[in-house]
Amino acid sequence: MRRGSIVRITIYGVIAGTIASLAAVLIPWLPTSASEEMDRIEFTFWFTTVICIGIFAIVMAAIAYSVLKFRAADDDERDGPPVHGHTGLEIIWTAIPTVLVTAISVVSAVVLAKNDDAGKNPLRIAVTAQQFAWKFEYPDKTTSGSLVLPVGRAVKLTLHSLDVIHSFWVPEFGQKSDAVPGIETTLVITPTRIGSYSLVCTELCGLGHATMRAQVQVVEATDYQAFLKRAASGDGAPAAADDGAAVYTAAGCGGCHAFEPAGTDAAVGPSLDEIDSGGKPLDAYILESIVDPNAVLAPGYQGDVMPNTYDKSLTEGQIDALVQYLSDGQGGN
Amino acid sequence: MTEIVHTAPDPHHAPASRPPGGLARLRYPGYLRAAWTTPLFWAIGFGIVVFFRWLGHYDPAVDWTVITVVASLTLAPLGFLTGIGAFDYWAYYISGRPTRVDDHASHGATSWKDYFRVNTDHKVIGVQYLVTTFFFFVIGGLMAMFVRAELAKPDMQFVDTQTYNGLVSEHAALMIFLFIIPAFAGLANFAVPLMLGAPDMAFPRLNALSFWLLPVAGVMFLCAFLAPGGAFATGWTSYAPLASDQPLGQVFFNMGVQWAGASSIMTALNFLVTIITMRAPGMTFWRMPLLVWANFTTSLLVVIATPFIAGSQFFVMFDRVMHTNFFRAEEGGYTLAYQHIFWFYSHPAVYIMMLPGFGIVSEVIAVFSRKPIFGYRLMALSLMGILVLGFSVWAHHMFVAGMAPWLRVPMMVTSMIIAVPTGIKIFSWLATMWEGRIHLRTPMLFALGFLSMFVLGGLSGIFLASIPIDIAASDTYFIVAHIHYVLFGGSVFTIFAGVYYWFPKMTGRMYSEKLGKTHFWLTFIGFNGTFFPMHWIGLQGMPRRVADYSEQFGDWNMVISIFSFLLGASTIVFFYNMIISWHRGAIAPSNPWRAMTLEWQVTSPPPIFNFDEIPRVVAGPYEYGVPGARHAVLTGGSGADAGVPEEERVH
């Protein structure tokens, strides 16, 4: 290989590497981190990116150089030099990638071990997923439909599912885990940034999958305590049975149904704004539809979509409050 | 040297039969017979189900779920295959009746109609495969267009959620099981026996049956749209327990996979036996073209892995139909078992969809760089390395699934290591081009497009092998980007390269180079514009398989949709080129690419039994630039139809 060609291919390599680096830097690849775990994931991401940009630049430079330099005219019938291989080169391109992927593996394994470690005294929150809602239970047994976390403290989430597989993901936290029926999975998150985030389900779980979201708030420790107190006395807990709006949110009704008073507009199930009870007393019809959704199907909707477990997962008081709330929200009725 | 003897009809055979007239025609293999055997078999299935349910006092006796599985999805397809004559020879043989004469009436094609019959000629079957798979490519592609139309803006516009999920699932199922896997089987069906110097595949009738199972599977997938509740809507992964509780359309997937899988396994066995036993004299394993090596390893993967997806789909279906509890946690089943079994096939399936492409690219790059493949033996060995490692990485699809934590790091290490044999291949292709005399014909453009896109797909694969990054990226659009860089930028580009490369050999005509290059550039631009932005919208928070998404991703999704329509439109150029060129392209010489492998040493298209005499292989297949080197010696009329009567040639 002549010196001129080395210079040229190096230039191509630098150009390809620069383009790739610009793409890496200018495009907002990752969401702004909001947890210690995401910080470590970001480190792994950029560590891998640097190595990959190098490989990408080499391959692109070789392709570009070959195409520009070795292109033959259409009527050129000569063959290239009969080179069958080069053991040294083959050893090099076996050995170097091996070293590089080993390095990435080691970094990844270390980061994984740290990201799995919740420390000695994590805050434990139980997450229950079902089609198509999330429920969170705090150490003092209060529950809510949105997740509130104190900043700066490691949280260990234990995930359960009541029906099919769901997956817990807050992009800014990085961490993700499926909630699998029959087994318990765990997830460690140490929030670092106060703010409001969105929890999305990332495992296809049925019709309402795309709208199976929940709000996540990271707050100061004192605000967290205040939230627990408020929740225990009013927001979604059994004691709050009289508040139908809270039950509506906590049970995840808005994941599938539109209901103007609650500000939800999902279209998986029928709208609850103008319920047609088909001649039955309205309250009785609503109650039946909650505890036994397949009894009467709204025209245009199929059965076996809505969970038929609400008579178990909600208390009688909560169901009554919900019926009252929905019935009060009927325009003109 | 072995001579091919055209034997006279064997007296034990029944006389050669042309379609009889009148009512007897109803008994002659063909669509007319299928028209009554299919409903007959369906009725038998219906009768079996109703009779046994009545006998066992099950209520109701007429249960349409069970009838769908037994009558519509199992027996009716068997009836169809019986009707068109896929089992005739074996049925006659087993029952002791005289078999139909083996005069090769079902061999070769004399008119376009012969492509719609059961045919035992590997070249005809290869074309049947390709035309069928490209038909499903169009259908699956149109579904992707609907999906992108819906995703162009947030909120729901054109379809409801069930239909959307159905479109996504059908798109993936068709592209994987009815396009990429069988399209490679089709190309290999055409090329491998020729490359080996063999007159046909080892088992031509089995070969015909493998092909005919394919339209059965494809029609089954499509018929799912007619089922009450719509098509299967759980993604092509069809995870339990969701898949056990879905509307009836789901069983069309469960069963369709069985038919496509059976087709795959039969073809793979056929390739293995052909490659092991039917190599021409002198064709040692180390003299086989890399396409043959690639199909050898692919076939091993198929034979070992495919039964696992068959099992996983049967189990899910049994949970629904027979009330078993393989995956129902509330009844003591183990939900994650589904994913382990499924991915034990479906990760190797990624290599089933990749290795034949590696083979095609090796052929194309060597020929169009006019140089021997760099490091031929290591190229073959790296295929075997991928084969072995491919079975040890499946759980990297399950890093967030809640599986045994200790299993994660070992699976990460094997997933990382598999990049090494893949890297060897990429560097060897680059070294093959180095100092060559590169001709940028359409197959070479697609091979280079493959190289650059597959490198990106491979590198994003490194990200996904790293567990912490995978935990963030899993089930997002990053995965959608990765899989399309690997399976579209990788596999589909190589399929295009292969189709253009062998088009002259298959049809005897040249394709239009200008249209081919237009097709390449439109595809290349449309592809990157569609799939590159998916990387970051995924990492930023857009999950996969959603019809509705957060407002913040609206702009990029609009960009992606526009490029995807360009990508869709680019295939129109391809089909126009294929149809026009097949019809009235320039007559192809026997060896337009000046290639050394054996398929180019015979006429285009090849004679009915490929070689008038069995070639004698004397050296490797890529001896470009070696003075006086030949891959094989064909004495007397090599590359010409000498000795073959005009009417036996395929035109």
PDB file of N, CA and C in Angstrom, chain A residues 240-271:
ATOM      1  N   ALA A 240     -61.031   6.779  50.929  1.00  0.00           N
ATOM      2  CA  ALA A 240     -61.480   7.820  50.023  1.00  0.00           C
ATOM      3  C   ALA A 240     -62.618   7.341  49.135  1.00  0.00           C
ATOM      4  N   ALA A 241     -63.339   6.339  49.612  1.00  0.00           N
ATOM      5  CA  ALA A 241     -64.360   5.716  48.791  1.00  0.00           C
ATOM      6  C   ALA A 241     -65.393   6.699  48.281  1.00  0.00           C
ATOM      7  N   ASP A 242     -65.558   7.796  48.983  1.00  0.00           N
ATOM      8  CA  ASP A 242     -66.602   8.724  48.565  1.00  0.00           C
ATOM      9  C   ASP A 242     -66.175   9.580  47.378  1.00  0.00           C
ATOM     10  N   ASP A 243     -64.921   9.513  47.013  1.00  0.00           N
ATOM     11  CA  ASP A 243     -64.458  10.361  45.937  1.00  0.00           C
ATOM     12  C   ASP A 243     -64.365   9.566  44.631  1.00  0.00           C
ATOM     13  N   GLY A 244     -65.441   9.579  43.848  1.00  0.00           N
ATOM     14  CA  GLY A 244     -65.482   8.782  42.614  1.00  0.00           C
ATOM     15  C   GLY A 244     -64.439   9.191  41.598  1.00  0.00           C
ATOM     16  N   ALA A 245     -64.141  10.485  41.549  1.00  0.00           N
ATOM     17  CA  ALA A 245     -63.149  10.956  40.580  1.00  0.00           C
ATOM     18  C   ALA A 245     -61.797  10.314  40.842  1.00  0.00           C
ATOM     19  N   ALA A 246     -61.448  10.202  42.137  1.00  0.00           N
ATOM     20  CA  ALA A 246     -60.161   9.595  42.495  1.00  0.00           C
ATOM     21  C   ALA A 246     -60.145   8.118  42.106  1.00  0.00           C
ATOM     22  N   VAL A 247     -61.275   7.446  42.324  1.00  0.00           N
ATOM     23  CA  VAL A 247     -61.343   6.032  41.959  1.00  0.00           C
ATOM     24  C   VAL A 247     -61.198   5.887  40.449  1.00  0.00           C
ATOM     25  N   TYR A 248     -61.867   6.790  39.721  1.00  0.00           N
ATOM     26  CA  TYR A 248     -61.799   6.754  38.250  1.00  0.00           C
ATOM     27  C   TYR A 248     -60.350   6.820  37.774  1.00  0.00           C
ATOM     28  N   THR A 249     -59.579   7.728  38.381  1.00  0.00           N
ATOM     29  CA  THR A 249     -58.178   7.876  38.006  1.00  0.00           C
ATOM     30  C   THR A 249     -57.357   6.684  38.466  1.00  0.00           C
ATOM     31  N   ALA A 250     -57.551   6.304  39.727  1.00  0.00           N
ATOM     32  CA  ALA A 250     -56.704   5.263  40.312  1.00  0.00           C
ATOM     33  C   ALA A 250     -56.935   3.923  39.648  1.00  0.00           C
ATOM     34  N   ALA A 251     -58.179   3.634  39.276  1.00  0.00           N
ATOM     35  CA  ALA A 251     -58.471   2.331  38.666  1.00  0.00           C
ATOM     36  C   ALA A 251     -58.110   2.317  37.182  1.00  0.00           C
ATOM     37  N   GLY A 252     -57.737   3.492  36.644  1.00  0.00           N
ATOM     38  CA  GLY A 252     -57.277   3.531  35.263  1.00  0.00           C
ATOM     39  C   GLY A 252     -58.393   3.506  34.236  1.00  0.00           C
ATOM     40  N   CYS A 253     -59.598   3.915  34.629  1.00  0.00           N
ATOM     41  CA  CYS A 253     -60.729   3.898  33.686  1.00  0.00           C
ATOM     42  C   CYS A 253     -60.403   4.726  32.439  1.00  0.00           C
ATOM     43  N   GLY A 254     -59.680   5.850  32.676  1.00  0.00           N
ATOM     44  CA  GLY A 254     -59.370   6.763  31.572  1.00  0.00           C
ATOM     45  C   GLY A 254     -58.419   6.188  30.554  1.00  0.00           C
ATOM     46  N   GLY A 255     -57.797   5.032  30.859  1.00  0.00           N
ATOM     47  CA  GLY A 255     -56.924   4.398  29.878  1.00  0.00           C
ATOM     48  C   GLY A 255     -57.687   3.942  28.652  1.00  0.00           C
ATOM     49  N   CYS A 256     -58.991   3.698  28.835  1.00  0.00           N
ATOM     50  CA  CYS A 256     -59.783   3.167  27.721  1.00  0.00           C
ATOM     51  C   CYS A 256     -60.996   4.009  27.386  1.00  0.00           C
ATOM     52  N   HIS A 257     -61.519   4.745  28.370  1.00  0.00           N
ATOM     53  CA  HIS A 257     -62.809   5.407  28.162  1.00  0.00           C
ATOM     54  C   HIS A 257     -62.654   6.922  28.125  1.00  0.00           C
ATOM     55  N   ALA A 258     -63.485   7.540  27.295  1.00  0.00           N
ATOM     56  CA  ALA A 258     -63.589   8.996  27.305  1.00  0.00           C
ATOM     57  C   ALA A 258     -64.630   9.396  28.358  1.00  0.00           C
ATOM     58  N   PHE A 259     -64.320  10.417  29.141  1.00  0.00           N
ATOM     59  CA  PHE A 259     -65.275  10.912  30.141  1.00  0.00           C
ATOM     60  C   PHE A 259     -64.917  12.363  30.418  1.00  0.00           C
ATOM     61  N   GLU A 260     -65.759  13.254  29.995  1.00  0.00           N
ATOM     62  CA  GLU A 260     -65.400  14.662  30.017  1.00  0.00           C
ATOM     63  C   GLU A 260     -65.070  15.203  31.401  1.00  0.00           C
ATOM     64  N   PRO A 261     -65.882  14.887  32.429  1.00  0.00           N
ATOM     65  CA  PRO A 261     -65.555  15.430  33.755  1.00  0.00           C
ATOM     66  C   PRO A 261     -64.144  15.046  34.212  1.00  0.00           C
ATOM     67  N   ALA A 262     -63.660  13.886  33.783  1.00  0.00           N
ATOM     68  CA  ALA A 262     -62.321  13.465  34.200  1.00  0.00           C
ATOM     69  C   ALA A 262     -61.265  13.907  33.193  1.00  0.00           C
ATOM     70  N   GLY A 263     -61.692  14.469  32.065  1.00  0.00           N
ATOM     71  CA  GLY A 263     -60.744  14.946  31.067  1.00  0.00           C
ATOM     72  C   GLY A 263     -60.045  13.832  30.301  1.00  0.00           C
ATOM     73  N   THR A 264     -60.661  12.664  30.179  1.00  0.00           N
ATOM     74  CA  THR A 264     -60.012  11.589  29.416  1.00  0.00           C
ATOM     75  C   THR A 264     -60.728  11.432  28.084  1.00  0.00           C
ATOM     76  N   ASP A 265     -59.948  11.054  27.042  1.00  0.00           N
ATOM     77  CA  ASP A 265     -60.558  10.952  25.716  1.00  0.00           C
ATOM     78  C   ASP A 265     -60.119   9.689  24.974  1.00  0.00           C
ATOM     79  N   ALA A 266     -59.735   8.636  25.710  1.00  0.00           N
ATOM     80  CA  ALA A 266     -59.329   7.389  25.050  1.00  0.00           C
ATOM     81  C   ALA A 266     -60.539   6.766  24.353  1.00  0.00           C
ATOM     82  N   ALA A 267     -60.259   5.996  23.314  1.00  0.00           N
ATOM     83  CA  ALA A 267     -61.366   5.458  22.514  1.00  0.00           C
ATOM     84  C   ALA A 267     -61.325   3.942  22.410  1.00  0.00           C
ATOM     85  N   VAL A 268     -60.650   3.283  23.357  1.00  0.00           N
ATOM     86  CA  VAL A 268     -60.595   1.825  23.309  1.00  0.00           C
ATOM     87  C   VAL A 268     -61.959   1.237  23.630  1.00  0.00           C
ATOM     88  N   GLY A 269     -62.570   1.755  24.694  1.00  0.00           N
ATOM     89  CA  GLY A 269     -63.907   1.315  25.076  1.00  0.00           C
ATOM     90  C   GLY A 269     -64.902   2.423  24.769  1.00  0.00           C
ATOM     91  N   PRO A 270     -66.192   2.147  24.996  1.00  0.00           N
ATOM     92  CA  PRO A 270     -67.207   3.162  24.707  1.00  0.00           C
ATOM     93  C   PRO A 270     -67.044   4.411  25.576  1.00  0.00           C
ATOM     94  N   SER A 271     -67.461   5.539  25.030  1.00  0.00           N
ATOM     95  CA  SER A 271     -67.424   6.789  25.790  1.00  0.00           C
ATOM     96  C   SER A 271     -68.405   6.703  26.960  1.00  0.00           C
TER      97      SER A 271
END
